[in-house]
Amino acid sequence: MTENTAANTVPDRPSLDGLESTWAARWAEAGTYRFAGTGPRESVFSIDTPPPTVSGSLHIGHVFSYTHTDVIARYQRMRGKDVFYPMGWDDNGLQTERRVQNHFGVRCDPDLPYDPDLATPEPAAPKQRARSVSRRNFVALCELLTAEDERAYELLWRRLGLSVDWSRTYTTIGARARRLSQASFLRLLAAGEAYQREAPTLWDVGFRTAVAQAELVDRDHPGAWHTLRFADLRVETTRPELLPACVALIAHPDDARYRALIGTTVRTPVFDVDIPVLAHPAADPERGSGLVMCCTFGDLTDVLWWRELGLPARTVIGRDGRLLPDPPPGVPADRYAELAGATVHSARERIVTMLRAGGELDGEPRPTVRPVKFYEKGDKPLEIVSSRQWFIRSTTHRDVLLDRGRELAWHPEYMRTRYENWVHGLAGDWLISRQRFFGVPFPLWYPLDADGEPDHDRPIRPATLPVDPSSDTPPGYTEDQRGRPGGFTGDPDVMDTWATSSLTPLLVCGADDDPALFARTYPMDLRPQAHEIIRTWLFATVLRAELDSGTLPWRTAAISGWILDPDRKKMGKSTGNGLGPAELLDSFGADAVRYWAASGRPGTDTAFDPAKMRIGRRLATKLLHAGRFALGFPAPDDDAAVTEPIDRAVLGTLDEVVADATAALDAFDYTEALERTERFFWFWCDDYLELVKDRAYGDGPGAASARLALRTALSVLQRLFAPLLPFAAEETWSWWRAGSVHTAPWPVAGGGSDPAGLVPLARAVLAAVRGAKSRAKLSMRSPVAELVIACAPADQAALASVEGDLRAAGVLRDVRYRTATGLDIAVRLSAAP
């Protein structure tokens, strides 16, 4: 490390203000964080950075978890690693589409032709009627708005000090991502790991798309219990509107009340349809009457019964959330007509009226609140509809996925259990198709028969990638054959956003287009992410890597917790209580916000705490002032040495701090590293600087030792704080060192210590002196007439070696020792100076 000999580099009044813009620009100009990519794999530390969803703005939860990743990236860079740290944007998904719809006041109609002359609309006015645009025009608007959001995201990340290599930014909708996603899908299809089938599918009627198991959440939802009369039987249900879809009554096989009825038939109320009474162990005899309607489909248990008992399907709920216009087979059309086209709520009211009229409602509905399945980003209960969807096999790979989870290093370790519980609980294969527009299209077309019906068993594959089947023409066809009998039609769906973001390790490492980069960076070293997406992003990435290459995609998973509001609820955009980080950066500065983030232990949910940010700002400010103080003394000569006992003891203690902080960061425990470093720093500022400043100002034999010890400790502390407080550390480093602190070597512990315990002894004496003066409401520069220290002989010898510094720091006139087994300090203050 070279000392900067330029004059006047230490400012008279150092301040945090303006440091972020200054250093962000200098780092960008110098390429401080650029990945070199010239060394062997062992010299690289590669990070699979989570691509944040581009849907308007980042929130404080992003700042929290991305800071954790950056601390590790900066630490590994200082350990000599060539850090591969790209940033991506997850810019295709339902949230993006909804944002575009609301922002521009448009909706996508895939039947409309592309309009090349369509001008970019102005932002929508309140209550403006939505204008229909073609799919291609809609996608263009999505690309336009996400590009604006991504620029804003990058500016905020730079302001926070993320040491990302911005030359390697990617998007999950870009040409590289589309090509890789489509190629991977075609490989899975050829291997039989991807397949399409008509099946009951969880459906969000608001977003009009299928939803995967991993995207489900249970929310309490108000409803009512209705008791229906099936002749002499009583059946309780919260969904009487599904009565026309009822295909059986189910009882537990051990329920003696209904054993004699198993195998018989009963007739449904209102519709008078014959249905069987069957047994299945999933029926709960303690719930209601113990007899349950199986309707196709009210919930996932209905799907289970339908599949395992070989029941017919009588679908009544359409993709728009309304009852279908035509009755299912066997249901009288005249009675069903009263429900046709109604919303679920209206149909429920109408069927209750019909039940009352026929005397088939036993009592009145009883209000209840029960957990109901929702899409995690939706606001309406999910329905189950029958639809053709794409799946990737996962349940057949359960054992190997569990093995991969055990190979992965988890921080914290207990997070492995969440992954294993998810794998054990897989209820079906991974549904990856979505009925959306802005996403990676499935790269297939289907031939149309003479009646214009698609032949899904003979898909047409593309000759080149990427493709968009909605606008590109398949090999051997012409565009005028699209949608015509004997012609073709494109697959209308796009891939779930997780189906594309699960390929991020392969995408950023250049699996399909950069073999040299791939060899240097894959498998990656680190996957940092939040714990709630273990079941989605982490699981899906492990699955895709296994199916694609039979590998684990990274060596380590570092898991962050949530940010909680004062009511202990998660803060975020989806919950509506997420804070924008810009105002926090305005108020406290990046280092202060990073300090708060790094104070949240790995995997642990952490309360939002502005008070912690104030502490962080005070710490960063103190680093500036302490640096100015330490560098205010003349630089020691080249032959200077640390000779004084207290100087050696402090540097020995700092050596222990380096060892502890290094071990903590090696274990991805940034919080422990921060706490250990911070505790020493405040001792160094509050006690050690006071102890040695008189000696450092002087010209005696101990002055050179003090000045060298101060600079040595400052250099170590600046590097220990650099991953956590990058701006303050860089600023103070620039006052006296050439180059960046962030590319300087991490301090190495040399095994030093404080064998005599001089540091805690000196601290105890200073604390006693200050406490006495504070209680007497005297200035800290008030003299002490007498200080009597009762301690063991070894401690007396240790304190005697630092007595000169203690006398100067505490303004001590007389110091006496008394032998004792413990430590007791008596302070007698002077009556006057």
XYZ file of N, CA and C in Angstrom, residues 97-301:
615
model
N -46.964 -5.932 -16.394
C -48.123 -5.713 -17.267
C -49.162 -4.815 -16.600
N -49.434 -5.077 -15.335
C -50.427 -4.259 -14.632
C -49.959 -2.817 -14.534
N -48.665 -2.618 -14.281
C -48.142 -1.251 -14.199
C -48.297 -0.539 -15.531
N -48.011 -1.222 -16.632
C -48.146 -0.609 -17.958
C -49.612 -0.291 -18.253
N -50.500 -1.206 -17.916
C -51.929 -0.964 -18.124
C -52.381 0.291 -17.388
N -51.971 0.399 -16.133
C -52.398 1.543 -15.318
C -51.702 2.836 -15.739
N -50.426 2.734 -16.093
C -49.654 3.935 -16.407
C -50.121 4.570 -17.713
N -50.340 3.743 -18.751
C -50.698 4.270 -20.060
C -52.195 4.200 -20.357
N -52.965 3.541 -19.488
C -54.395 3.414 -19.750
C -54.689 2.566 -20.971
N -54.005 1.418 -21.078
C -54.199 0.528 -22.224
C -54.495 -0.878 -21.722
N -55.025 -1.687 -22.615
C -55.145 -3.120 -22.350
C -54.797 -3.853 -23.629
N -54.274 -5.065 -23.469
C -53.804 -5.826 -24.623
C -54.936 -6.661 -25.208
N -55.122 -6.559 -26.499
C -56.056 -7.404 -27.236
C -55.258 -8.132 -28.310
N -54.913 -9.415 -28.067
C -54.055 -10.128 -29.021
C -54.683 -10.336 -30.391
N -55.972 -10.089 -30.521
C -56.630 -10.238 -31.824
C -56.447 -9.014 -32.709
N -55.997 -7.909 -32.126
C -55.790 -6.701 -32.918
C -54.486 -6.793 -33.702
N -54.429 -6.180 -34.900
C -53.181 -6.178 -35.675
C -52.197 -5.162 -35.106
N -50.945 -5.390 -35.365
C -49.898 -4.472 -34.939
C -50.020 -3.153 -35.680
N -49.879 -2.065 -34.938
C -49.956 -0.729 -35.537
C -48.574 -0.089 -35.461
N -47.801 -0.087 -36.545
C -46.444 0.463 -36.499
C -46.413 1.968 -36.282
N -47.520 2.634 -36.505
C -47.570 4.088 -36.366
C -48.159 4.540 -35.036
N -48.404 3.577 -34.137
C -49.014 3.936 -32.857
C -48.040 4.774 -32.039
N -48.459 5.962 -31.668
C -47.613 6.844 -30.869
C -47.621 6.387 -29.418
N -46.525 6.661 -28.730
C -46.471 6.334 -27.305
C -47.493 7.176 -26.560
N -48.438 6.548 -25.882
C -49.475 7.332 -25.212
C -48.925 8.085 -24.004
N -49.590 9.163 -23.674
C -49.261 9.899 -22.460
C -49.741 9.101 -21.255
N -49.167 9.345 -20.065
C -49.674 8.666 -18.868
C -51.177 8.879 -18.718
N -51.860 7.828 -18.271
C -53.318 7.859 -18.206
C -53.803 8.851 -17.156
N -54.901 9.521 -17.493
C -55.571 10.388 -16.529
C -56.441 9.542 -15.614
N -56.795 10.048 -14.422
C -57.678 9.289 -13.529
C -58.996 8.927 -14.219
N -59.412 7.685 -14.042
C -60.674 7.153 -14.561
C -60.742 7.175 -16.091
N -59.588 7.263 -16.727
C -59.567 7.240 -18.188
C -59.926 5.847 -18.692
N -60.762 5.778 -19.721
C -61.139 4.486 -20.294
C -59.920 3.857 -20.979
N -59.701 2.578 -20.707
C -58.551 1.889 -21.279
C -58.714 1.706 -22.778
N -57.627 1.925 -23.526
C -57.631 1.758 -24.965
C -56.995 0.415 -25.311
N -57.592 -0.317 -26.230
C -57.077 -1.621 -26.636
C -55.958 -1.442 -27.654
N -54.871 -2.221 -27.461
C -53.748 -2.212 -28.394
C -53.358 -3.654 -28.681
N -52.635 -3.858 -29.771
C -52.206 -5.203 -30.136
C -51.170 -5.715 -29.146
N -50.943 -7.019 -29.179
C -49.949 -7.612 -28.287
C -48.566 -7.012 -28.550
N -48.194 -6.881 -29.795
C -46.873 -6.346 -30.116
C -46.736 -4.900 -29.655
N -47.773 -4.094 -29.827
C -47.736 -2.719 -29.329
C -47.661 -2.686 -27.809
N -48.401 -3.588 -27.177
C -48.395 -3.641 -25.713
C -47.010 -4.012 -25.194
N -46.385 -4.994 -25.807
C -45.040 -5.405 -25.399
C -44.061 -4.249 -25.564
N -44.214 -3.465 -26.640
C -43.334 -2.310 -26.852
C -43.476 -1.299 -25.719
N -44.713 -1.097 -25.237
C -44.931 -0.183 -24.109
C -44.302 -0.745 -22.831
N -44.386 -2.052 -22.651
C -43.753 -2.683 -21.496
C -42.243 -2.458 -21.522
N -41.654 -2.632 -22.698
C -40.211 -2.441 -22.829
C -39.822 -0.992 -22.552
N -40.642 -0.061 -23.011
C -40.364 1.363 -22.805
C -40.391 1.720 -21.324
N -41.431 1.289 -20.620
C -41.586 1.677 -19.224
C -40.568 0.975 -18.337
N -40.291 -0.294 -18.607
C -39.302 -0.991 -17.791
C -37.913 -0.392 -17.976
N -37.604 0.072 -19.182
C -36.298 0.707 -19.399
C -36.154 1.953 -18.533
N -37.235 2.732 -18.399
C -37.203 3.910 -17.531
C -37.011 3.506 -16.078
N -37.745 2.484 -15.642
C -37.624 2.018 -14.264
C -36.219 1.505 -13.979
N -35.650 0.784 -14.942
C -34.319 0.208 -14.740
C -33.257 1.289 -14.578
N -33.390 2.374 -15.312
C -32.436 3.486 -15.159
C -32.541 4.075 -13.752
N -33.757 4.208 -13.263
C -33.951 4.737 -11.907
C -33.396 3.774 -10.863
N -33.604 2.480 -11.081
C -33.070 1.478 -10.157
C -31.547 1.566 -10.091
N -30.923 1.659 -11.270
C -29.464 1.691 -11.297
C -28.923 2.909 -10.558
N -29.554 4.055 -10.734
C -29.098 5.251 -10.036
C -29.177 5.072 -8.529
N -30.247 4.441 -8.060
C -30.381 4.236 -6.620
C -29.345 3.232 -6.120
N -29.107 2.158 -6.872
C -28.110 1.168 -6.446
C -26.721 1.797 -6.401
N -26.413 2.640 -7.378
C -25.111 3.312 -7.355
C -25.013 4.225 -6.132
N -26.110 4.885 -5.818
C -26.101 5.790 -4.662
C -25.913 5.014 -3.358
N -26.471 3.820 -3.303
C -26.298 2.974 -2.118
C -24.882 2.421 -2.029
N -24.176 2.428 -3.148
C -22.794 1.967 -3.134
C -22.627 0.511 -3.499
N -23.578 -0.083 -4.221
C -23.401 -1.469 -4.642
C -22.213 -1.562 -5.591
N -21.293 -2.467 -5.299
C -20.065 -2.585 -6.102
C -20.274 -3.545 -7.264
N -21.343 -3.298 -7.995
C -21.734 -4.119 -9.136
C -20.886 -3.766 -10.352
N -20.639 -4.770 -11.200
C -20.031 -4.505 -12.503
C -21.163 -4.170 -13.464
N -21.410 -2.887 -13.666
C -22.565 -2.454 -14.451
C -22.405 -2.741 -15.944
N -21.228 -3.147 -16.367
C -21.061 -3.508 -17.777
C -21.678 -4.861 -18.082
N -22.083 -5.603 -17.056
C -22.638 -6.944 -17.250
C -24.113 -7.017 -16.853
N -24.815 -5.929 -16.977
C -26.235 -5.915 -16.648
C -27.029 -6.745 -17.666
N -28.042 -7.430 -17.185
C -28.885 -8.249 -18.063
C -30.350 -8.056 -17.689
N -31.232 -8.508 -18.550
C -32.665 -8.502 -18.269
C -33.222 -9.892 -18.555
N -34.305 -10.234 -17.896
C -34.914 -11.549 -18.114
C -35.832 -11.572 -19.327
N -35.939 -10.451 -20.043
C -36.740 -10.417 -21.268
C -35.864 -10.092 -22.479
N -34.570 -9.867 -22.237
C -33.675 -9.520 -23.327
C -33.445 -10.689 -24.275
N -32.787 -10.402 -25.408
C -32.598 -11.420 -26.444
C -31.806 -12.612 -25.919
N -30.758 -12.357 -25.103
C -29.972 -13.467 -24.553
C -30.836 -14.335 -23.650
N -31.640 -13.693 -22.795
C -32.490 -14.460 -21.879
C -33.549 -15.243 -22.642
N -34.128 -14.643 -23.691
C -35.143 -15.356 -24.476
C -34.531 -16.561 -25.182
N -33.362 -16.347 -25.744
C -32.712 -17.454 -26.463
C -32.383 -18.600 -25.509
N -31.782 -18.273 -24.360
C -31.411 -19.309 -23.398
C -32.654 -20.015 -22.853
N -33.682 -19.245 -22.480
C -34.900 -19.825 -21.912
C -35.575 -20.745 -22.916
N -35.656 -20.314 -24.159
C -36.318 -21.131 -25.174
C -35.491 -22.369 -25.503
N -34.184 -22.225 -25.562
C -33.334 -23.387 -25.843
C -33.419 -24.404 -24.709
N -33.420 -23.916 -23.480
C -33.524 -24.820 -22.339
C -34.865 -25.547 -22.351
N -35.929 -24.813 -22.662
C -37.247 -25.447 -22.732
C -37.277 -26.541 -23.800
N -36.730 -26.267 -24.969
C -36.744 -27.263 -26.043
C -35.934 -28.493 -25.663
N -34.839 -28.296 -24.925
C -34.069 -29.459 -24.452
C -34.889 -30.287 -23.474
N -35.602 -29.613 -22.566
C -36.452 -30.326 -21.613
C -37.574 -31.057 -22.333
N -38.138 -30.416 -23.346
C -39.210 -31.048 -24.106
C -38.697 -32.306 -24.811
N -37.507 -32.216 -25.416
C -36.944 -33.372 -26.113
C -36.625 -34.506 -25.135
N -36.259 -34.148 -23.902
C -35.910 -35.159 -22.907
C -37.128 -35.696 -22.166
N -38.308 -35.163 -22.463
C -39.509 -35.593 -21.767
C -39.685 -34.979 -20.396
N -38.867 -33.978 -20.068
C -38.973 -33.323 -18.758
C -39.966 -32.164 -18.785
N -40.331 -31.686 -19.957
C -41.393 -30.688 -20.101
C -42.525 -31.332 -20.886
N -43.742 -31.055 -20.468
C -44.901 -31.647 -21.149
C -46.096 -30.723 -21.014
N -47.077 -30.952 -21.880
C -48.295 -30.144 -21.889
C -49.490 -31.059 -21.698
N -50.455 -30.596 -20.928
C -51.671 -31.391 -20.766
C -52.822 -30.493 -20.319
N -54.009 -30.983 -20.568
C -55.239 -30.350 -20.078
C -55.445 -30.816 -18.652
N -55.604 -29.904 -17.734
C -55.689 -30.303 -16.330
C -56.370 -29.212 -15.517
N -56.918 -29.583 -14.358
C -57.416 -28.554 -13.435
C -56.266 -27.646 -13.028
N -56.490 -26.361 -13.122
C -55.411 -25.393 -12.921
C -55.878 -24.278 -12.014
N -55.041 -23.940 -11.035
C -55.325 -22.770 -10.203
C -55.282 -21.525 -11.083
N -56.309 -20.698 -10.936
C -56.487 -19.590 -11.880
C -56.820 -18.316 -11.126
N -56.088 -17.245 -11.453
C -56.393 -15.932 -10.892
C -57.314 -15.205 -11.861
N -58.545 -14.948 -11.439
C -59.530 -14.359 -12.348
C -59.263 -12.876 -12.578
N -58.470 -12.245 -11.681
C -58.119 -10.848 -11.887
C -57.036 -10.689 -12.935
N -55.961 -11.466 -12.787
C -54.859 -11.419 -13.746
C -55.141 -12.264 -14.985
N -56.171 -13.135 -14.922
C -56.531 -14.026 -16.037
C -55.348 -14.928 -16.426
N -54.763 -15.598 -15.439
C -53.646 -16.483 -15.730
C -53.597 -17.617 -14.732
N -52.916 -18.698 -15.159
C -52.678 -19.822 -14.265
C -51.644 -19.432 -13.219
N -51.677 -20.137 -12.092
C -50.794 -19.847 -10.963
C -50.183 -21.163 -10.488
N -48.895 -21.129 -10.168
C -48.197 -22.329 -9.718
C -48.327 -22.500 -8.204
N -48.048 -23.716 -7.741
C -48.140 -24.031 -6.314
C -47.261 -23.108 -5.478
N -46.082 -22.783 -5.997
C -45.133 -21.976 -5.231
C -45.602 -20.539 -5.046
N -46.605 -20.108 -5.815
C -47.048 -18.720 -5.748
C -48.311 -18.553 -4.914
N -48.681 -19.600 -4.181
C -49.912 -19.551 -3.405
C -49.664 -18.993 -2.015
N -50.647 -18.262 -1.519
C -50.664 -17.850 -0.121
C -52.072 -18.076 0.420
N -52.147 -18.390 1.694
C -53.437 -18.499 2.367
C -53.763 -17.171 3.029
N -54.963 -16.680 2.779
C -55.419 -15.452 3.434
C -56.800 -15.706 4.025
N -57.020 -15.130 5.189
C -58.346 -15.242 5.789
C -59.351 -14.495 4.928
N -60.475 -15.161 4.654
C -61.461 -14.595 3.745
C -62.851 -14.810 4.338
N -63.686 -13.771 4.377
C -65.025 -13.946 4.953
C -65.921 -14.790 4.052
N -66.753 -15.571 4.657
C -67.701 -16.399 3.920
C -68.834 -16.808 4.849
N -69.516 -17.874 4.490
C -70.633 -18.350 5.326
C -70.806 -19.843 5.098
N -71.155 -20.539 6.147
C -71.504 -21.950 6.046
C -72.977 -22.077 5.677
N -73.250 -22.923 4.705
C -74.618 -23.213 4.280
C -74.863 -24.708 4.466
N -75.957 -25.063 5.077
C -76.299 -26.473 5.248
C -77.336 -26.849 4.201
N -76.953 -27.763 3.298
C -77.812 -28.181 2.193
C -78.423 -29.550 2.493
N -79.655 -29.709 2.070
C -80.347 -30.988 2.252
C -80.267 -31.824 0.972
N -79.584 -32.933 1.082
C -79.597 -33.941 0.026
C -80.552 -35.036 0.517
N -81.862 -34.817 0.289
C -82.898 -35.697 0.870
C -82.735 -35.674 2.390
N -82.433 -36.832 2.990
C -82.309 -36.879 4.457
C -80.906 -36.543 4.948
N -79.997 -36.318 4.044
C -78.622 -36.019 4.437
C -78.405 -34.515 4.543
N -77.487 -34.139 5.422
C -77.133 -32.740 5.593
C -75.660 -32.566 5.210
N -75.390 -31.594 4.339
C -74.026 -31.334 3.879
C -73.735 -29.851 4.050
N -72.597 -29.541 4.692
C -72.229 -28.148 4.901
C -71.197 -27.711 3.849
N -71.383 -26.503 3.344
C -70.454 -25.971 2.345
C -70.400 -24.449 2.444
N -69.259 -23.897 2.081
C -69.130 -22.436 1.973
C -69.297 -21.979 0.529
N -69.466 -22.959 -0.385
C -69.561 -22.603 -1.792
C -70.796 -23.252 -2.437
N -71.980 -22.826 -2.041
C -73.181 -23.434 -2.614
C -73.330 -23.163 -4.109
N -72.659 -22.123 -4.629
C -72.765 -21.810 -6.061
C -72.165 -22.914 -6.934
N -71.366 -23.809 -6.322
C -70.779 -24.916 -7.079
C -71.676 -26.151 -7.094
N -72.882 -26.028 -6.597
C -73.789 -27.173 -6.580
C -73.980 -27.808 -7.962
N -74.097 -27.029 -9.059
C -74.226 -27.683 -10.369
C -72.965 -28.440 -10.797
N -71.815 -28.183 -10.122
C -70.569 -28.881 -10.428
C -70.347 -30.076 -9.507
N -71.304 -30.368 -8.623
C -71.144 -31.450 -7.648
C -71.185 -32.810 -8.358
N -70.153 -33.628 -8.098
C -70.082 -34.948 -8.743
C -70.099 -36.096 -7.738
N -70.030 -35.815 -6.428
C -70.066 -36.881 -5.426
C -70.197 -36.266 -4.044
N -70.648 -37.074 -3.102
C -70.533 -36.772 -1.682
C -69.470 -37.705 -1.118
N -68.589 -37.178 -0.284
C -67.446 -37.935 0.217
C -67.520 -38.021 1.738
N -67.296 -39.212 2.272
C -67.220 -39.439 3.710
C -65.931 -40.184 4.021
N -65.473 -40.075 5.242
C -64.295 -40.830 5.660
C -64.668 -42.307 5.753
N -63.797 -43.214 5.315
C -64.151 -44.640 5.324
C -64.444 -45.206 6.709
N -63.938 -44.541 7.767
C -64.188 -45.038 9.123
C -65.359 -44.348 9.805
N -66.067 -43.489 9.081
C -67.194 -42.776 9.677
C -68.419 -43.692 9.661
N -68.761 -44.197 10.851
C -69.856 -45.186 10.951
C -71.191 -44.613 10.502
N -71.369 -43.300 10.562
C -72.654 -42.693 10.204
C -73.003 -42.924 8.740
N -71.980 -43.041 7.882
C -72.242 -43.087 6.445
C -71.753 -44.384 5.796
N -71.269 -45.326 6.614
C -70.697 -46.546 6.038
C -71.701 -47.280 5.158
N -72.957 -47.324 5.606
C -73.965 -48.067 4.831
C -74.328 -47.359 3.534
N -74.015 -46.047 3.437
C -74.379 -45.287 2.235
C -73.314 -45.347 1.143
N -72.094 -45.799 1.511
C -71.011 -45.821 0.534
C -71.397 -46.736 -0.631
N -71.279 -46.191 -1.846
C -71.634 -46.940 -3.038
C -73.044 -46.695 -3.531
N -73.867 -46.016 -2.722
C -75.217 -45.664 -3.157
C -75.189 -44.312 -3.854
N -76.335 -43.879 -4.333
C -76.429 -42.565 -4.969
C -77.466 -41.718 -4.265
N -77.292 -40.408 -4.391
C -78.282 -39.449 -3.892
C -78.507 -38.433 -5.003
N -79.543 -37.612 -4.845
C -79.837 -36.602 -5.855
C -79.559 -35.220 -5.265
N -78.933 -34.372 -6.091
C -78.569 -33.039 -5.620
C -79.810 -32.165 -5.480
N -79.810 -31.257 -4.498
C -80.903 -30.288 -4.409
C -80.871 -29.353 -5.614
N -81.974 -28.759 -5.918
C -82.177 -27.811 -7.015
C -82.074 -28.486 -8.379
N -80.955 -29.187 -8.660
C -80.722 -29.711 -10.013
C -81.136 -31.167 -10.180
N -81.332 -31.870 -9.059
C -81.876 -33.226 -9.108
C -81.014 -34.158 -9.970
N -79.690 -34.084 -9.764
C -78.746 -34.912 -10.513
C -78.280 -36.056 -9.615
N -78.239 -37.275 -10.159
C -77.734 -38.425 -9.413
C -76.224 -38.325 -9.223
N -75.750 -38.461 -7.969
C -74.309 -38.482 -7.679
C -74.031 -39.599 -6.682
N -72.824 -40.190 -6.707
C -72.513 -41.267 -5.771
C -72.061 -40.745 -4.407
N -72.216 -41.608 -3.405
C -71.633 -41.376 -2.087
C -70.403 -42.277 -2.004
N -69.227 -41.686 -1.800
C -67.966 -42.418 -1.846
C -67.152 -42.174 -0.581
N -66.154 -43.000 -0.387
C -65.296 -42.878 0.793
C -63.889 -42.470 0.381
N -63.278 -41.604 1.188
C -61.892 -41.206 0.963
C -61.312 -40.701 2.285
N -60.072 -41.084 2.608
C -59.503 -40.691 3.911
C -59.267 -39.195 4.069
N -59.309 -38.426 2.984
C -59.111 -36.974 3.110
C -60.336 -36.261 3.652
N -61.486 -36.943 3.731
C -62.680 -36.334 4.320
C -62.522 -36.283 5.838
N -62.839 -35.146 6.411
C -62.663 -34.948 7.850
C -63.990 -35.218 8.567
N -64.113 -36.300 9.341
C -65.382 -36.600 10.016
C -65.736 -35.592 11.098
N -64.763 -34.799 11.544
C -65.026 -33.819 12.597
C -65.494 -32.478 12.040
N -65.472 -32.322 10.733
C -65.838 -31.034 10.141
C -67.277 -31.089 9.657
N -68.090 -30.181 10.166
C -69.498 -30.141 9.774
C -70.180 -31.459 10.067
N -70.933 -31.942 9.089
C -71.641 -33.212 9.255
C -70.756 -34.406 8.941
N -69.528 -34.150 8.493
C -68.646 -35.240 8.095
C -68.841 -35.669 6.666
N -69.852 -35.141 5.997
C -70.154 -35.469 4.597
C -69.836 -34.225 3.762
N -69.049 -34.405 2.692
C -68.512 -33.265 1.958
C -68.905 -33.353 0.488
N -69.288 -32.210 -0.091
C -69.501 -32.157 -1.532
C -68.160 -32.155 -2.256
N -68.034 -32.963 -3.287
C -66.903 -32.874 -4.209
C -67.410 -32.183 -5.464
N -66.927 -30.978 -5.714
C -67.346 -30.195 -6.877
C -66.132 -29.960 -7.765
N -66.330 -29.978 -9.048
C -65.182 -29.819 -9.957
C -65.149 -28.408 -10.556
N -64.374 -27.462 -9.916
C -63.487 -27.760 -8.791
C -63.586 -26.592 -7.822
N -63.722 -26.920 -6.526
C -63.809 -25.860 -5.533
C -62.487 -25.586 -4.868
N -61.704 -26.656 -4.646
C -60.391 -26.484 -4.043
C -59.509 -27.653 -4.461
N -58.298 -27.676 -3.935
C -57.339 -28.701 -4.343
C -57.745 -30.091 -3.864
N -58.510 -30.170 -2.774
C -58.986 -31.472 -2.322
C -59.982 -32.056 -3.323
